[in-house]
PDB file of C-alpha atoms and ligand atoms in Angstrom:
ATOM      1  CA  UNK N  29      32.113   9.047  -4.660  1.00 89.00           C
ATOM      2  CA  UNK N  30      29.584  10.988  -5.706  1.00 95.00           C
ATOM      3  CA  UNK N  31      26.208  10.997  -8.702  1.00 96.00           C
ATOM      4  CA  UNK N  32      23.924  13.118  -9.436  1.00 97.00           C
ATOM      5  CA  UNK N  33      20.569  11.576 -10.685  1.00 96.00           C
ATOM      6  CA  UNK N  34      17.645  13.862 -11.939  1.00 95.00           C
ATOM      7  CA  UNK N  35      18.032  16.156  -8.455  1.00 96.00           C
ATOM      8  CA  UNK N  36      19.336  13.740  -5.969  1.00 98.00           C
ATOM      9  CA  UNK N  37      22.629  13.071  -5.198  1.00 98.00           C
ATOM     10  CA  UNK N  38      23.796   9.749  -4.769  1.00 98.00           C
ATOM     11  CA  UNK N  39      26.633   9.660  -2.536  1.00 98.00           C
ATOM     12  CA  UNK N  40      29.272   6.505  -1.331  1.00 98.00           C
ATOM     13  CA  UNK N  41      31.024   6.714   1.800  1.00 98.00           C
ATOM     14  CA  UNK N  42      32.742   3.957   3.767  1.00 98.00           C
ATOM     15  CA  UNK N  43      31.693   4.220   7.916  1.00 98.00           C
ATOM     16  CA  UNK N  44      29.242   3.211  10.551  1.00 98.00           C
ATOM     17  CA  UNK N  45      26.031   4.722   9.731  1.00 98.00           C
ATOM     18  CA  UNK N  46      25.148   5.324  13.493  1.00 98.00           C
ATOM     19  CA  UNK N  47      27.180   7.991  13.129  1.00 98.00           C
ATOM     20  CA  UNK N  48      25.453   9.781  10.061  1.00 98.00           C
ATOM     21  CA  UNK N  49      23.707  13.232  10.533  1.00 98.00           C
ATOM     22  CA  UNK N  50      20.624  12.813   8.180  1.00 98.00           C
ATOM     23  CA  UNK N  51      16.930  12.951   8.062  1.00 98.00           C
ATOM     24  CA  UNK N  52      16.880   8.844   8.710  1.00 98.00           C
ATOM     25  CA  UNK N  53      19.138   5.977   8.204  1.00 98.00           C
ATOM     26  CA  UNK N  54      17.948   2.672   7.256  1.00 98.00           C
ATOM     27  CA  UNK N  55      18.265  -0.464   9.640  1.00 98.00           C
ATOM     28  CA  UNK N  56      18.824  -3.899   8.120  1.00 98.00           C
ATOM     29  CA  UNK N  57      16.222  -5.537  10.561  1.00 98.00           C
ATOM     30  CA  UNK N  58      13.973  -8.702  10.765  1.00 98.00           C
ATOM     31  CA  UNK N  59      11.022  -9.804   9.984  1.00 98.00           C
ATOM     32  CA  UNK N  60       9.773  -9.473  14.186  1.00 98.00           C
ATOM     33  CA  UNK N  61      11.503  -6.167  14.482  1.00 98.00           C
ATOM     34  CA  UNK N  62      13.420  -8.012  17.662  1.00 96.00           C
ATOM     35  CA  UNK N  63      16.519  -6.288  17.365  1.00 95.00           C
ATOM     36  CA  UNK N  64      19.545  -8.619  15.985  1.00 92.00           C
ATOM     37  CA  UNK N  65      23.315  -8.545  15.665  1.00 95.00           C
ATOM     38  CA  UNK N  66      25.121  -6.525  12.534  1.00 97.00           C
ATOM     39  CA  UNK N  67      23.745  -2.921  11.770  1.00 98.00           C
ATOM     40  CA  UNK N  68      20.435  -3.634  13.471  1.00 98.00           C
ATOM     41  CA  UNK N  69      22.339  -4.277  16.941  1.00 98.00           C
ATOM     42  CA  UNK N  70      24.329  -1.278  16.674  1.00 98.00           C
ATOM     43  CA  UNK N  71      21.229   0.770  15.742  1.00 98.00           C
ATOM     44  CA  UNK N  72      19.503  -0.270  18.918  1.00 98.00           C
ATOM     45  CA  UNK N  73      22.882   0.322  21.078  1.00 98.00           C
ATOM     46  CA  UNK N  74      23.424   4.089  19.791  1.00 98.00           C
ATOM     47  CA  UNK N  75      19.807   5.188  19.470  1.00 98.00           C
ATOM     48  CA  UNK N  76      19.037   3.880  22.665  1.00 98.00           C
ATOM     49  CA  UNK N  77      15.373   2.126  24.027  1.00 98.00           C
ATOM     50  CA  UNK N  78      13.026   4.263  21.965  1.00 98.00           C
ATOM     51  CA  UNK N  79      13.681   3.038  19.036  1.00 98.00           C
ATOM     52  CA  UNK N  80      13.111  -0.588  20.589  1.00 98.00           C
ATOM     53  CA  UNK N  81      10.209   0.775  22.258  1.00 98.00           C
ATOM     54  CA  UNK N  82       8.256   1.707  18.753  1.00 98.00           C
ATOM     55  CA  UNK N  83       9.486  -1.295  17.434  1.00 98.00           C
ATOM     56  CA  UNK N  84       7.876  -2.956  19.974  1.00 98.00           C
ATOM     57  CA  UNK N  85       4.425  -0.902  19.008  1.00 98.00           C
ATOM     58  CA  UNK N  86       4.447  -1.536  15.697  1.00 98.00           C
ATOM     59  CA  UNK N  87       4.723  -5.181  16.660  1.00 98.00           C
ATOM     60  CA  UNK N  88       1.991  -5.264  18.670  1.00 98.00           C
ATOM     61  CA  UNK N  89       0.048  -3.286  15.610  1.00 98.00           C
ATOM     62  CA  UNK N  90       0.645  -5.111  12.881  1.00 97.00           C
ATOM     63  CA  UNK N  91       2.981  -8.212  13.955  1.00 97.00           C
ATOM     64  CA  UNK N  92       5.747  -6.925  12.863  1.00 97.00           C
ATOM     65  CA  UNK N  93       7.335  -6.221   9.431  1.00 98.00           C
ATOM     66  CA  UNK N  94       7.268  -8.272   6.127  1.00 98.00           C
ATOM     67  CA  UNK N  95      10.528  -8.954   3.970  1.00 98.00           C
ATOM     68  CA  UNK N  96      10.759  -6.508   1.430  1.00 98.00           C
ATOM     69  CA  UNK N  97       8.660  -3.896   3.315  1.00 98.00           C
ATOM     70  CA  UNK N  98       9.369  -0.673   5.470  1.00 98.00           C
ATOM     71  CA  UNK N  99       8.653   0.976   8.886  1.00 98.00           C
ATOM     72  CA  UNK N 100       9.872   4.222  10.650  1.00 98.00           C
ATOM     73  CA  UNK N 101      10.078   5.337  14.315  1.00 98.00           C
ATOM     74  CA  UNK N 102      11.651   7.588  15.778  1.00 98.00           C
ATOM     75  CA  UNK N 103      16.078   7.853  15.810  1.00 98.00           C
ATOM     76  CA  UNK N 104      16.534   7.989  19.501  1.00 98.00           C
ATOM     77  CA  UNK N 105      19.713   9.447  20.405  1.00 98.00           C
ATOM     78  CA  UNK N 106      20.919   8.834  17.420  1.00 98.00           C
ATOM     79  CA  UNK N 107      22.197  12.029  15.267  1.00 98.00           C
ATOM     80  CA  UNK N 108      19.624  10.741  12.577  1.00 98.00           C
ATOM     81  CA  UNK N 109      16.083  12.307  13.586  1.00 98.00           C
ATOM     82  CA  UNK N 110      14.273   8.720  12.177  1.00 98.00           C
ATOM     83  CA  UNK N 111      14.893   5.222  11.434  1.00 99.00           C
ATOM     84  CA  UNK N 112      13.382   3.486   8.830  1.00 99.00           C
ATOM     85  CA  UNK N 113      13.871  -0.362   9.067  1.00 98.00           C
ATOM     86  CA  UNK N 114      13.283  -2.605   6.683  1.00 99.00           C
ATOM     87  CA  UNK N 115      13.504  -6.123   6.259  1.00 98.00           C
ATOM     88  CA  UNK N 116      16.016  -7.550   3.062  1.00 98.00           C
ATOM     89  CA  UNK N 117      15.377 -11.275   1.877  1.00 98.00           C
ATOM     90  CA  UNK N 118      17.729 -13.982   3.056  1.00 98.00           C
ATOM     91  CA  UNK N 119      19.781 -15.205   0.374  1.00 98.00           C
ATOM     92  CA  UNK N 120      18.930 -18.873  -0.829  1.00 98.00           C
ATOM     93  CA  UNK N 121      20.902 -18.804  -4.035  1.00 98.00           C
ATOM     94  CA  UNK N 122      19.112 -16.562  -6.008  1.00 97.00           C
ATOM     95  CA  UNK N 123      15.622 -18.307  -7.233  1.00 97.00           C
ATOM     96  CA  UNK N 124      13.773 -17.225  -4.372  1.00 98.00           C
ATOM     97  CA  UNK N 125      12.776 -13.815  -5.731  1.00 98.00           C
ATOM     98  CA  UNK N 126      15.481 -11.899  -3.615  1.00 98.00           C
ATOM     99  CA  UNK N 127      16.317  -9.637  -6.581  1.00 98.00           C
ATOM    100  CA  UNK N 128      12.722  -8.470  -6.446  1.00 98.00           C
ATOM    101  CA  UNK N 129      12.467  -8.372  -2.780  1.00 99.00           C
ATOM    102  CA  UNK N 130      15.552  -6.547  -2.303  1.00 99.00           C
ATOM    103  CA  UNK N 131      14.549  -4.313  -4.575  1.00 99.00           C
ATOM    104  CA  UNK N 132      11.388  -3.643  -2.511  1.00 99.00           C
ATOM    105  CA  UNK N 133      13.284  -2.497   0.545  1.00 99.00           C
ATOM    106  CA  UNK N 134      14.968   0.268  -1.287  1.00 99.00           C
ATOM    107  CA  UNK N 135      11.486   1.186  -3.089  1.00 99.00           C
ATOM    108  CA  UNK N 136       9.583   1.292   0.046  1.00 99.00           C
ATOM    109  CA  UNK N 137      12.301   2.704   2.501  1.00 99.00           C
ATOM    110  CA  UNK N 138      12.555   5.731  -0.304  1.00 98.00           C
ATOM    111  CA  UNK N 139       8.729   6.428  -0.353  1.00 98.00           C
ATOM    112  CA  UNK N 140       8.240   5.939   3.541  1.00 98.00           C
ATOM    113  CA  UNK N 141      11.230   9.093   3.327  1.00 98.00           C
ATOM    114  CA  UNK N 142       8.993  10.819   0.480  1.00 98.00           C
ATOM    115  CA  UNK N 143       5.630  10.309   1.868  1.00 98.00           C
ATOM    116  CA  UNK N 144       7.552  12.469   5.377  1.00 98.00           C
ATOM    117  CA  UNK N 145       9.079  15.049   3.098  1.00 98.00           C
ATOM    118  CA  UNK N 146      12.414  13.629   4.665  1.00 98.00           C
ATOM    119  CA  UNK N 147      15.593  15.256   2.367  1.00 98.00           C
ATOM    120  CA  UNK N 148      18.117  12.715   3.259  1.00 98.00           C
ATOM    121  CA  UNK N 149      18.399   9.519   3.772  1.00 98.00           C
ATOM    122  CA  UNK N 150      21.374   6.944   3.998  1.00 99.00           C
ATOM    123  CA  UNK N 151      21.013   3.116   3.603  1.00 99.00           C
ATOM    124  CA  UNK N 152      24.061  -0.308   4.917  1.00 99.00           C
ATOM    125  CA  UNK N 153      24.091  -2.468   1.988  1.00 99.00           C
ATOM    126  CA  UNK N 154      21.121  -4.480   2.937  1.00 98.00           C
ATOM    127  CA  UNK N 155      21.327  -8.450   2.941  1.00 98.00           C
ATOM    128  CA  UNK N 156      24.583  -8.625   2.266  1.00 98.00           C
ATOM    129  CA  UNK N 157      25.886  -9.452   5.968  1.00 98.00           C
ATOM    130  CA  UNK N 158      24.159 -12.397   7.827  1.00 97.00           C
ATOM    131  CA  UNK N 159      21.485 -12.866   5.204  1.00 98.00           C
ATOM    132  CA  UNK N 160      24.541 -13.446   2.495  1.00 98.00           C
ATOM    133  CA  UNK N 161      22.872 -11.805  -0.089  1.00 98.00           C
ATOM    134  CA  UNK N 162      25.947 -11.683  -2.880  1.00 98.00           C
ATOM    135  CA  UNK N 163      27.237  -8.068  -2.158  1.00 98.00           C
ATOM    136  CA  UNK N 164      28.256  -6.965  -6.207  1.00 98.00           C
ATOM    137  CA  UNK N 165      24.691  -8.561  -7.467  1.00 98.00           C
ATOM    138  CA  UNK N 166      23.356  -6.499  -3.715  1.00 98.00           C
ATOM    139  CA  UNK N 167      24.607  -3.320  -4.870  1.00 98.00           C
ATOM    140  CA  UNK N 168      23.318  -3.151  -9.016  1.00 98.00           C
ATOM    141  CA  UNK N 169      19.648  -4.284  -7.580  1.00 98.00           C
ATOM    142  CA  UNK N 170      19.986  -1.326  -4.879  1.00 98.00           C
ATOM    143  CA  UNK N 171      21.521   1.885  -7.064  1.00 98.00           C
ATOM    144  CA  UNK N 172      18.904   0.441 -10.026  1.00 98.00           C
ATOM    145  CA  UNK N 173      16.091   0.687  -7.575  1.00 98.00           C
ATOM    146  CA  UNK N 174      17.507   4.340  -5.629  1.00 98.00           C
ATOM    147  CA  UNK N 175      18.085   5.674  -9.488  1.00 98.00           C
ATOM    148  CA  UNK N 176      14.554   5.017 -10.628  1.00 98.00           C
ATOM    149  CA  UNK N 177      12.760   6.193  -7.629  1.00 98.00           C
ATOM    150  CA  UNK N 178      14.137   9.378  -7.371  1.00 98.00           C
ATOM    151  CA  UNK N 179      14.217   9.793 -11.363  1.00 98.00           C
ATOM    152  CA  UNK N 180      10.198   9.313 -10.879  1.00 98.00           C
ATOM    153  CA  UNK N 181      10.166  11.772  -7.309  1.00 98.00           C
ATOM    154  CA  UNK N 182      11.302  15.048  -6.385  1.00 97.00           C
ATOM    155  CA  UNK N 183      12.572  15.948  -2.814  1.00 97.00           C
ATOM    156  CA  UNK N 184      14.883  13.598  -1.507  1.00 98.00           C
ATOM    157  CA  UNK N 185      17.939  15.505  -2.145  1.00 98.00           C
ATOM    158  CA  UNK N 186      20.346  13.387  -1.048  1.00 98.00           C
ATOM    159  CA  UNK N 187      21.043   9.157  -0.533  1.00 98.00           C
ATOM    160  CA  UNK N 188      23.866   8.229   0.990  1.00 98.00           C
ATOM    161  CA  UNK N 189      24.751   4.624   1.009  1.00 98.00           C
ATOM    162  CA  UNK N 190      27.137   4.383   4.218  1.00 98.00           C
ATOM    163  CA  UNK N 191      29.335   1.019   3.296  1.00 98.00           C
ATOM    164  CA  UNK N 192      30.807  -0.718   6.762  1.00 98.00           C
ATOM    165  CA  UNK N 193      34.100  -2.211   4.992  1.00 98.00           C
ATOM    166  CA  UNK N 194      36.433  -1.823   2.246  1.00 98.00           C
ATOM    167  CA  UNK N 195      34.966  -4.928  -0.011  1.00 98.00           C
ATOM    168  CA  UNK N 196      31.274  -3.886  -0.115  1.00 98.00           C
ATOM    169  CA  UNK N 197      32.195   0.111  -0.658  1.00 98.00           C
ATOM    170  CA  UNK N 198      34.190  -1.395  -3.878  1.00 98.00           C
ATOM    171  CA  UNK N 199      31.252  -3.403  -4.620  1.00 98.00           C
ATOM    172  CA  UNK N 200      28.922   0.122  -4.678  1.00 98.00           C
ATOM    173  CA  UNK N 201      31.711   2.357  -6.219  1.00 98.00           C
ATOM    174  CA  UNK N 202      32.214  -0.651  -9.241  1.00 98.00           C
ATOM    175  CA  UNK N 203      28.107  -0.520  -9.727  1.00 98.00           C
ATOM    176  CA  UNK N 204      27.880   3.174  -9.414  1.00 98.00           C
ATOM    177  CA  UNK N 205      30.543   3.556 -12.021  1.00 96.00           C
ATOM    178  CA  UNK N 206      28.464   1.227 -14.361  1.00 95.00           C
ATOM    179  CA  UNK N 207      25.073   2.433 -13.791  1.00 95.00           C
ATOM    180  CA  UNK N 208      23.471   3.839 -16.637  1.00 86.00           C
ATOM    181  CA  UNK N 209      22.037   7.412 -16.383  1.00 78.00           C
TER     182      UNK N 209
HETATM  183  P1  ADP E 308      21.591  -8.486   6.949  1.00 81.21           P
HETATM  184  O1  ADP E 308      21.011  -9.377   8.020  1.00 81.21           O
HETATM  185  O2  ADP E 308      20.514  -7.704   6.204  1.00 81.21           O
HETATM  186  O3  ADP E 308      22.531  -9.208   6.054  1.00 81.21           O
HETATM  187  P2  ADP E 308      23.799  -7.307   8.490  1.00 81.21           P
HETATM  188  O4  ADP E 308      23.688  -6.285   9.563  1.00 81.21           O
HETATM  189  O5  ADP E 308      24.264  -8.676   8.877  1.00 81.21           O
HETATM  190  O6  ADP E 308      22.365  -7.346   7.767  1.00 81.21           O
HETATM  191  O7  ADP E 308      24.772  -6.778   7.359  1.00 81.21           O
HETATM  192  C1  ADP E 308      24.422  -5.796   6.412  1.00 81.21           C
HETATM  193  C2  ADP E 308      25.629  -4.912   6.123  1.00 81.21           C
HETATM  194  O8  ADP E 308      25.748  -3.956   7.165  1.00 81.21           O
HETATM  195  C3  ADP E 308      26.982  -5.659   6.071  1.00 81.21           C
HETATM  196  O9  ADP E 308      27.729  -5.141   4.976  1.00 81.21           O
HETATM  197  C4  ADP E 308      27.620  -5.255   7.406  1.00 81.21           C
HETATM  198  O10 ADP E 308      29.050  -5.238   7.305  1.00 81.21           O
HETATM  199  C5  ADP E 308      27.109  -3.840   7.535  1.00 81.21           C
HETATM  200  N1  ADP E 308      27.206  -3.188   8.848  1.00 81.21           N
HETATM  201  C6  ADP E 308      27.367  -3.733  10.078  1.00 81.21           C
HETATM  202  N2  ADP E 308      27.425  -2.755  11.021  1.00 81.21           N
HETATM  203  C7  ADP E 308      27.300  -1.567  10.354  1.00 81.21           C
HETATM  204  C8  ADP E 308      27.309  -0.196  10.744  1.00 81.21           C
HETATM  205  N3  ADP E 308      27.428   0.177  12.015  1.00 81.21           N
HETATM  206  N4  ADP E 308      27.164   0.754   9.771  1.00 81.21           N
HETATM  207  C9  ADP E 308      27.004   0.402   8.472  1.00 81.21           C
HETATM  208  N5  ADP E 308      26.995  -0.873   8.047  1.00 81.21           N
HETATM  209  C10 ADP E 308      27.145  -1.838   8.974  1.00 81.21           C
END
C-alpha cells in the first residue's frame, strides 16, 4: 500500500527489513546500543560486526543512546548502505510520555536521513515488540510524525515502513487509510 505525501512516498510492505535495498533502515535498539533480540538481533546477524563495532564507538563517545533519540553507522553487509538506530520508549500503559517519545524516534531518525541527503529510508514498527508499545495506537503516532516531517522537508523520496507480521501490517494499512492529508 502505497501514499503520496507532499513528495514522499509512503509505502507499506510486510517482510524482514534486513532484506531491504535502501539508503538506511532503522533498528529498534536500546538505550546501551548492546545489541538485543527482535529486529535489533537480526540487524547485527545480517550486517555483520561493523555495525556492532560503531555501536560500540558511539558508546564509548557519548554512552550510548537516549530513548526517543537517533544514531547512524554504517549498514555492514547489509543491502542497506546505513543504519540508523534509535531507541522507542517501553510501554508502561500510556502516562509515561511514550506517545511523545515515540514520536521522537521517527522525528529524529527522519532528520539524521535529511541532515545525510539519504533518499530512502524504511522503519519496523518501533516499540511494538518487546517494549509492548500497543501496535494500532504505535502506528497513528508513527505515520502522524513521518507525514509532518516530510510535509515540512524536501528530499527523502521515499519511507517504507517494512511490517514483520500480518497483525501489525493491518495495524499500518488501517492508520494509513485514516490519516488525514
Ligand atoms: P522493541 O524492543 O522496540 O519493541 P522488537 O524488535 O521487539 O522491538 O519489535 C519491534 C517490531 O519489529 C515487532 O513488530 C517485531 O515483530 C518486528 N521485527 C522483528 N524482526 C524483524 C525483522 N527482521 N524485520 C522487520 N521487523 C521485525
Amino acid at each position: 500500500m502505497d501514499k503520496l505525501i507532499s513528495r514522499t512516498t509512503i509505502k507499506l510492505v510486510q517482510g524482514d527489513i534486513t532484506k531491504e535495498k535502501v539508503d538506511a533502515i532503522t533498528n529498534a535498539a536500546n538505550e546501551k546500543l548492546a545489541g538485543g533480540g527482535g529486529v535489533d538481533g537480526a540487524i547485527h546477524r545480517a550486517g555483520g560486526p561493523e555495525i556492532m563495532k560503531e555501536c560500540d564507538e558511539i558508546r564509548a563517545r557519548q554512552g550510548g543512546c537516549p530513548t526517543g533519540q537517533a544514531v547512524i553507522t554504517t549498514g555492514g553487509n547489509l543491502a542497506a548502505r546505513q543504519v540508523i538506530h534509535t531507541v522507542g520508549p517501553i510501554w508502561r500503559g500510556g502516562n509515561s510520555n511514550e506517545p511523545a517519545l515515540l514520536a521522537s524516534c521517527y522525528h529524529e531518525s527522519l532528520a539524521l536521513a535529511h541532515r545525510h541527503r539519504l533518499r530512502t529510508i524504511a522503519f519496523p514498527s518501533i516499540s511494538t515488540g518487546v517494549y509492548g508499545y500497543p501496535t494500532p495506537k504505535a502506528a497513528a503516532v508513527a505515520l502522524n510524525t513521518v507525514k509532518e516531517f516530510v510535509s515540512a522537508h524536501q528530499g527523502i523520496e521515499e519511507v517504507r515502513f517494512v511490517l514483520f507480521d500480518d497483525a501489525t501490517y493491518q495495524c499500518f494499512k488501517d492508520a494509513l487509510a485514516s490519516l488525514e492529508i
